[in-house]
PDB file of C-alpha atoms and ligand atoms in Angstrom:
ATOM      1  CA  UNK H 105      12.550  13.690 -18.616  1.00 76.00           C
ATOM      2  CA  UNK H 106       9.553  11.412 -17.907  1.00 91.00           C
ATOM      3  CA  UNK H 107       7.818  11.528 -14.520  1.00 97.00           C
ATOM      4  CA  UNK H 108       9.212   9.057 -11.963  1.00 97.00           C
ATOM      5  CA  UNK H 109       7.030   5.941 -11.654  1.00 98.00           C
ATOM      6  CA  UNK H 110       5.584   4.918  -8.289  1.00 98.00           C
ATOM      7  CA  UNK H 111       4.076   1.435  -8.027  1.00 99.00           C
ATOM      8  CA  UNK H 112       1.097   1.102  -5.659  1.00 99.00           C
ATOM      9  CA  UNK H 113       0.274  -2.397  -4.417  1.00 99.00           C
ATOM     10  CA  UNK H 114      -2.863  -3.423  -2.562  1.00 98.00           C
ATOM     11  CA  UNK H 115      -3.224  -6.788  -0.882  1.00 98.00           C
ATOM     12  CA  UNK H 116      -6.028  -9.264  -0.269  1.00 98.00           C
ATOM     13  CA  UNK H 117      -9.660  -8.204   0.006  1.00 98.00           C
ATOM     14  CA  UNK H 118      -8.973  -4.545  -0.739  1.00 98.00           C
ATOM     15  CA  UNK H 119     -10.881  -5.097  -4.001  1.00 98.00           C
ATOM     16  CA  UNK H 120     -13.968  -5.155  -1.719  1.00 97.00           C
ATOM     17  CA  UNK H 121     -13.460  -1.598  -0.485  1.00 97.00           C
ATOM     18  CA  UNK H 122     -16.610   0.489  -0.422  1.00 95.00           C
ATOM     19  CA  UNK H 123     -18.816  -2.604  -0.271  1.00 92.00           C
ATOM     20  CA  UNK H 124     -18.462  -3.696   3.371  1.00 87.00           C
ATOM     21  CA  UNK H 125     -17.237  -2.325   6.710  1.00 92.00           C
ATOM     22  CA  UNK H 126     -17.261   1.359   5.638  1.00 92.00           C
ATOM     23  CA  UNK H 127     -17.066   2.354   9.329  1.00 95.00           C
ATOM     24  CA  UNK H 128     -13.532   0.875   9.374  1.00 95.00           C
ATOM     25  CA  UNK H 129     -12.294   1.259   5.796  1.00 95.00           C
ATOM     26  CA  UNK H 130     -14.365   4.175   4.449  1.00 94.00           C
ATOM     27  CA  UNK H 131     -16.739   4.501   1.510  1.00 96.00           C
ATOM     28  CA  UNK H 132     -14.246   4.875  -1.348  1.00 97.00           C
ATOM     29  CA  UNK H 133     -13.856   1.963  -3.751  1.00 98.00           C
ATOM     30  CA  UNK H 134     -10.394   0.822  -4.801  1.00 98.00           C
ATOM     31  CA  UNK H 135     -11.036   2.208  -8.317  1.00 98.00           C
ATOM     32  CA  UNK H 136     -11.772   5.621  -6.755  1.00 98.00           C
ATOM     33  CA  UNK H 137      -8.595   5.421  -4.656  1.00 98.00           C
ATOM     34  CA  UNK H 138      -6.577   4.500  -7.766  1.00 98.00           C
ATOM     35  CA  UNK H 139      -8.027   7.528  -9.614  1.00 98.00           C
ATOM     36  CA  UNK H 140      -7.249   9.816  -6.658  1.00 98.00           C
ATOM     37  CA  UNK H 141      -3.674   8.476  -6.615  1.00 98.00           C
ATOM     38  CA  UNK H 142      -3.255   9.169 -10.347  1.00 98.00           C
ATOM     39  CA  UNK H 143      -4.530  12.744  -9.853  1.00 98.00           C
ATOM     40  CA  UNK H 144      -2.331  13.351  -6.796  1.00 98.00           C
ATOM     41  CA  UNK H 145       0.715  11.877  -8.516  1.00 98.00           C
ATOM     42  CA  UNK H 146       0.171  14.056 -11.596  1.00 98.00           C
ATOM     43  CA  UNK H 147       0.116  17.160  -9.403  1.00 98.00           C
ATOM     44  CA  UNK H 148       3.406  16.099  -7.816  1.00 98.00           C
ATOM     45  CA  UNK H 149       5.168  15.357 -11.092  1.00 97.00           C
ATOM     46  CA  UNK H 150       4.957  11.595 -10.515  1.00 98.00           C
ATOM     47  CA  UNK H 151       3.181   8.824 -12.349  1.00 98.00           C
ATOM     48  CA  UNK H 152       1.545   5.758 -10.760  1.00 98.00           C
ATOM     49  CA  UNK H 153       0.766   2.181 -11.628  1.00 98.00           C
ATOM     50  CA  UNK H 154      -1.814   0.571  -9.305  1.00 98.00           C
ATOM     51  CA  UNK H 155      -2.233  -3.163  -8.686  1.00 98.00           C
ATOM     52  CA  UNK H 156      -4.301  -5.308  -6.346  1.00 98.00           C
ATOM     53  CA  UNK H 157      -3.947  -9.011  -5.721  1.00 98.00           C
ATOM     54  CA  UNK H 158      -5.442 -11.537  -3.343  1.00 98.00           C
ATOM     55  CA  UNK H 159      -2.401 -13.794  -3.833  1.00 98.00           C
ATOM     56  CA  UNK H 160       0.836 -13.616  -1.859  1.00 98.00           C
ATOM     57  CA  UNK H 161       3.037 -14.899  -4.717  1.00 98.00           C
ATOM     58  CA  UNK H 162       1.510 -12.429  -7.167  1.00 98.00           C
ATOM     59  CA  UNK H 163       2.361  -9.564  -4.790  1.00 99.00           C
ATOM     60  CA  UNK H 164       5.939 -10.884  -4.450  1.00 98.00           C
ATOM     61  CA  UNK H 165       6.235 -10.944  -8.251  1.00 98.00           C
ATOM     62  CA  UNK H 166       4.856  -7.410  -8.526  1.00 98.00           C
ATOM     63  CA  UNK H 167       7.479  -6.172  -6.015  1.00 98.00           C
ATOM     64  CA  UNK H 168      10.227  -7.953  -7.972  1.00 98.00           C
ATOM     65  CA  UNK H 169       8.981  -6.496 -11.259  1.00 98.00           C
ATOM     66  CA  UNK H 170       8.954  -3.004  -9.725  1.00 98.00           C
ATOM     67  CA  UNK H 171      12.726  -3.240  -9.177  1.00 97.00           C
ATOM     68  CA  UNK H 172      14.646  -1.211 -11.738  1.00 93.00           C
ATOM     69  CA  UNK H 173      11.408   0.065 -13.278  1.00 97.00           C
ATOM     70  CA  UNK H 174       9.968   2.268 -10.532  1.00 98.00           C
ATOM     71  CA  UNK H 175      11.369   4.927  -8.216  1.00 98.00           C
ATOM     72  CA  UNK H 176       9.238   4.112  -5.177  1.00 98.00           C
ATOM     73  CA  UNK H 177       6.661   1.721  -3.817  1.00 98.00           C
ATOM     74  CA  UNK H 178       3.484   2.241  -1.803  1.00 99.00           C
ATOM     75  CA  UNK H 179       1.998  -0.907  -0.331  1.00 99.00           C
ATOM     76  CA  UNK H 180      -1.052  -1.785   1.700  1.00 98.00           C
ATOM     77  CA  UNK H 181      -0.250  -5.428   2.441  1.00 98.00           C
ATOM     78  CA  UNK H 182      -3.654  -5.904   4.150  1.00 98.00           C
ATOM     79  CA  UNK H 183      -3.955  -9.467   5.505  1.00 98.00           C
ATOM     80  CA  UNK H 184      -0.316 -10.276   4.629  1.00 98.00           C
ATOM     81  CA  UNK H 185       1.016  -7.470   6.843  1.00 98.00           C
ATOM     82  CA  UNK H 186       1.926  -9.602   9.845  1.00 98.00           C
ATOM     83  CA  UNK H 187       2.458 -12.979   8.212  1.00 98.00           C
ATOM     84  CA  UNK H 188       4.313 -12.798   4.904  1.00 98.00           C
ATOM     85  CA  UNK H 189       8.053 -13.387   5.177  1.00 98.00           C
ATOM     86  CA  UNK H 190       8.056 -13.836   1.372  1.00 98.00           C
ATOM     87  CA  UNK H 191       6.662 -10.331   0.872  1.00 98.00           C
ATOM     88  CA  UNK H 192       9.106  -8.913   3.445  1.00 98.00           C
ATOM     89  CA  UNK H 193      12.036 -10.567   1.638  1.00 98.00           C
ATOM     90  CA  UNK H 194      10.898  -9.162  -1.725  1.00 98.00           C
ATOM     91  CA  UNK H 195      10.545  -5.686  -0.201  1.00 98.00           C
ATOM     92  CA  UNK H 196      13.997  -5.896   1.426  1.00 98.00           C
ATOM     93  CA  UNK H 197      15.422  -6.424  -2.078  1.00 98.00           C
ATOM     94  CA  UNK H 198      13.643  -3.323  -3.424  1.00 98.00           C
ATOM     95  CA  UNK H 199      16.150  -0.443  -3.684  1.00 98.00           C
ATOM     96  CA  UNK H 200      13.858   2.627  -3.500  1.00 98.00           C
ATOM     97  CA  UNK H 201      11.676   4.184  -0.806  1.00 98.00           C
ATOM     98  CA  UNK H 202       8.753   2.061   0.415  1.00 98.00           C
ATOM     99  CA  UNK H 203       5.763   3.541   2.216  1.00 98.00           C
ATOM    100  CA  UNK H 204       3.453   1.120   4.036  1.00 98.00           C
ATOM    101  CA  UNK H 205      -0.146   2.351   4.163  1.00 98.00           C
ATOM    102  CA  UNK H 206      -3.126   1.117   6.166  1.00 98.00           C
ATOM    103  CA  UNK H 207      -6.541   2.722   5.884  1.00 98.00           C
ATOM    104  CA  UNK H 208      -7.364   2.008   9.522  1.00 98.00           C
ATOM    105  CA  UNK H 209      -5.259   2.757  12.574  1.00 98.00           C
ATOM    106  CA  UNK H 210      -3.939  -0.753  13.166  1.00 98.00           C
ATOM    107  CA  UNK H 211      -2.673   0.282  16.627  1.00 98.00           C
ATOM    108  CA  UNK H 212      -6.214   1.011  17.808  1.00 97.00           C
ATOM    109  CA  UNK H 213      -7.527  -2.388  16.730  1.00 97.00           C
ATOM    110  CA  UNK H 214      -6.903  -6.033  17.656  1.00 96.00           C
ATOM    111  CA  UNK H 215      -3.354  -6.775  18.867  1.00 96.00           C
ATOM    112  CA  UNK H 216      -2.706  -9.238  16.005  1.00 97.00           C
ATOM    113  CA  UNK H 217      -2.852  -6.413  13.443  1.00 97.00           C
ATOM    114  CA  UNK H 218      -0.012  -4.451  15.027  1.00 96.00           C
ATOM    115  CA  UNK H 219       3.146  -6.448  14.532  1.00 97.00           C
ATOM    116  CA  UNK H 220       3.850  -5.677  10.875  1.00 98.00           C
ATOM    117  CA  UNK H 221       6.632  -7.642   9.202  1.00 98.00           C
ATOM    118  CA  UNK H 222       6.397  -5.298   6.215  1.00 98.00           C
ATOM    119  CA  UNK H 223       7.367  -2.332   8.434  1.00 98.00           C
ATOM    120  CA  UNK H 224      10.845  -3.871   8.720  1.00 98.00           C
ATOM    121  CA  UNK H 225      11.391  -3.011   5.048  1.00 98.00           C
ATOM    122  CA  UNK H 226       9.422   0.249   4.974  1.00 98.00           C
ATOM    123  CA  UNK H 227      10.930   3.711   4.807  1.00 98.00           C
ATOM    124  CA  UNK H 228       7.829   4.992   6.587  1.00 98.00           C
ATOM    125  CA  UNK H 229       4.383   3.858   7.696  1.00 98.00           C
ATOM    126  CA  UNK H 230       1.042   5.684   7.502  1.00 98.00           C
ATOM    127  CA  UNK H 231      -2.125   4.356   9.119  1.00 98.00           C
ATOM    128  CA  UNK H 232      -5.483   5.675  10.198  1.00 98.00           C
ATOM    129  CA  UNK H 233      -5.961   8.338   7.519  1.00 98.00           C
ATOM    130  CA  UNK H 234      -8.329   6.307   5.331  1.00 97.00           C
ATOM    131  CA  UNK H 235      -7.952   6.718   1.574  1.00 98.00           C
ATOM    132  CA  UNK H 236      -6.073   9.989   2.170  1.00 98.00           C
ATOM    133  CA  UNK H 237      -3.168   7.858   3.434  1.00 98.00           C
ATOM    134  CA  UNK H 238      -2.270   6.971  -0.164  1.00 98.00           C
ATOM    135  CA  UNK H 239      -2.107  10.670  -1.124  1.00 98.00           C
ATOM    136  CA  UNK H 240       0.007  11.383   1.968  1.00 98.00           C
ATOM    137  CA  UNK H 241       2.310   8.525   0.959  1.00 98.00           C
ATOM    138  CA  UNK H 242       2.723  10.030  -2.526  1.00 98.00           C
ATOM    139  CA  UNK H 243       3.623  13.392  -0.954  1.00 98.00           C
ATOM    140  CA  UNK H 244       6.140  11.622   1.295  1.00 98.00           C
ATOM    141  CA  UNK H 245       7.749   9.836  -1.676  1.00 98.00           C
ATOM    142  CA  UNK H 246       7.829  13.075  -3.704  1.00 98.00           C
ATOM    143  CA  UNK H 247       9.632  14.717  -0.779  1.00 97.00           C
ATOM    144  CA  UNK H 248      12.169  11.913  -0.717  1.00 97.00           C
ATOM    145  CA  UNK H 249      12.727  11.771  -4.488  1.00 96.00           C
ATOM    146  CA  UNK H 250      12.335  15.252  -5.935  1.00 79.00           C
TER     147      UNK H 250
HETATM  148  O1  LIG B 537      -6.426  -0.811   7.467  1.00 87.15           O
HETATM  149  C1  LIG B 537      -5.942  -1.409   6.482  1.00 87.15           C
HETATM  150  O2  LIG B 537      -5.730  -0.865   5.409  1.00 87.15           O
HETATM  151  C2  LIG B 537      -5.641  -2.914   6.595  1.00 87.15           C
HETATM  152  O3  LIG B 537      -4.430  -3.163   5.878  1.00 87.15           O
HETATM  153  C3  LIG B 537      -6.805  -3.626   5.948  1.00 87.15           C
HETATM  154  C4  LIG B 537      -6.732  -5.146   6.080  1.00 87.15           C
HETATM  155  C5  LIG B 537      -6.480  -5.573   7.515  1.00 87.15           C
HETATM  156  O4  LIG B 537      -6.264  -6.984   7.564  1.00 87.15           O
HETATM  157  C6  LIG B 537      -5.275  -4.863   8.109  1.00 87.15           C
HETATM  158  O5  LIG B 537      -5.136  -5.243   9.477  1.00 87.15           O
HETATM  159  C7  LIG B 537      -5.455  -3.350   8.032  1.00 87.15           C
HETATM  160  C8  LIG B 537      -8.042  -5.794   5.626  1.00 87.15           C
HETATM  161  C9  LIG B 537      -8.456  -5.443   4.238  1.00 87.15           C
HETATM  162  C10 LIG B 537      -9.838  -5.982   4.015  1.00 87.15           C
HETATM  163  O6  LIG B 537     -10.541  -5.056   3.242  1.00 87.15           O
HETATM  164  C11 LIG B 537     -11.896  -5.132   3.219  1.00 87.15           C
HETATM  165  C12 LIG B 537     -12.524  -4.104   2.592  1.00 87.15           C
HETATM  166  C13 LIG B 537     -13.892  -4.083   2.529  1.00 87.15           C
HETATM  167  C14 LIG B 537     -14.632  -5.112   3.074  1.00 87.15           C
HETATM  168  C15 LIG B 537     -13.985  -6.145   3.696  1.00 87.15           C
HETATM  169  C16 LIG B 537     -12.597  -6.159   3.769  1.00 87.15           C
END
């Protein structure tokens, strides 16, 4: 049997990771995080597909395309976390486990970052663990699936 597929989605501006604000978001680039996710997934008997988009509609389409093809979803919705009803609606239609990840602890920052719409569709939420949050999310999904 082939390894269950987990789709990892990263929202706007996360393509800039490692280039600015390392004190908040860490030094790892998104390519390094994607590689770490592939390694972690392999060790757990999972496989990953990683995407990043700066566009709300593209993220909605990626969630829709993950339906029926993947066994779980990890998403850092970034700047769409508190504003995108379209992304929430797409996630509510996704049948598998969804883990919402934020590199920073959004509860320690400005109030506007806290009220996540995406959390309403998430199985669980991880924030404040930096890049390690993605690995923790993969472990959480493995625990739910395997
Ligand atoms: O902590 C997170 O992962 C966030 O989802 C990151 C978002 C922010 O809007 C959320 O409140 C929390 C921002 C992503 C921007 O990423 C950058 C990376 C490097 C340089 C500039 C922005």
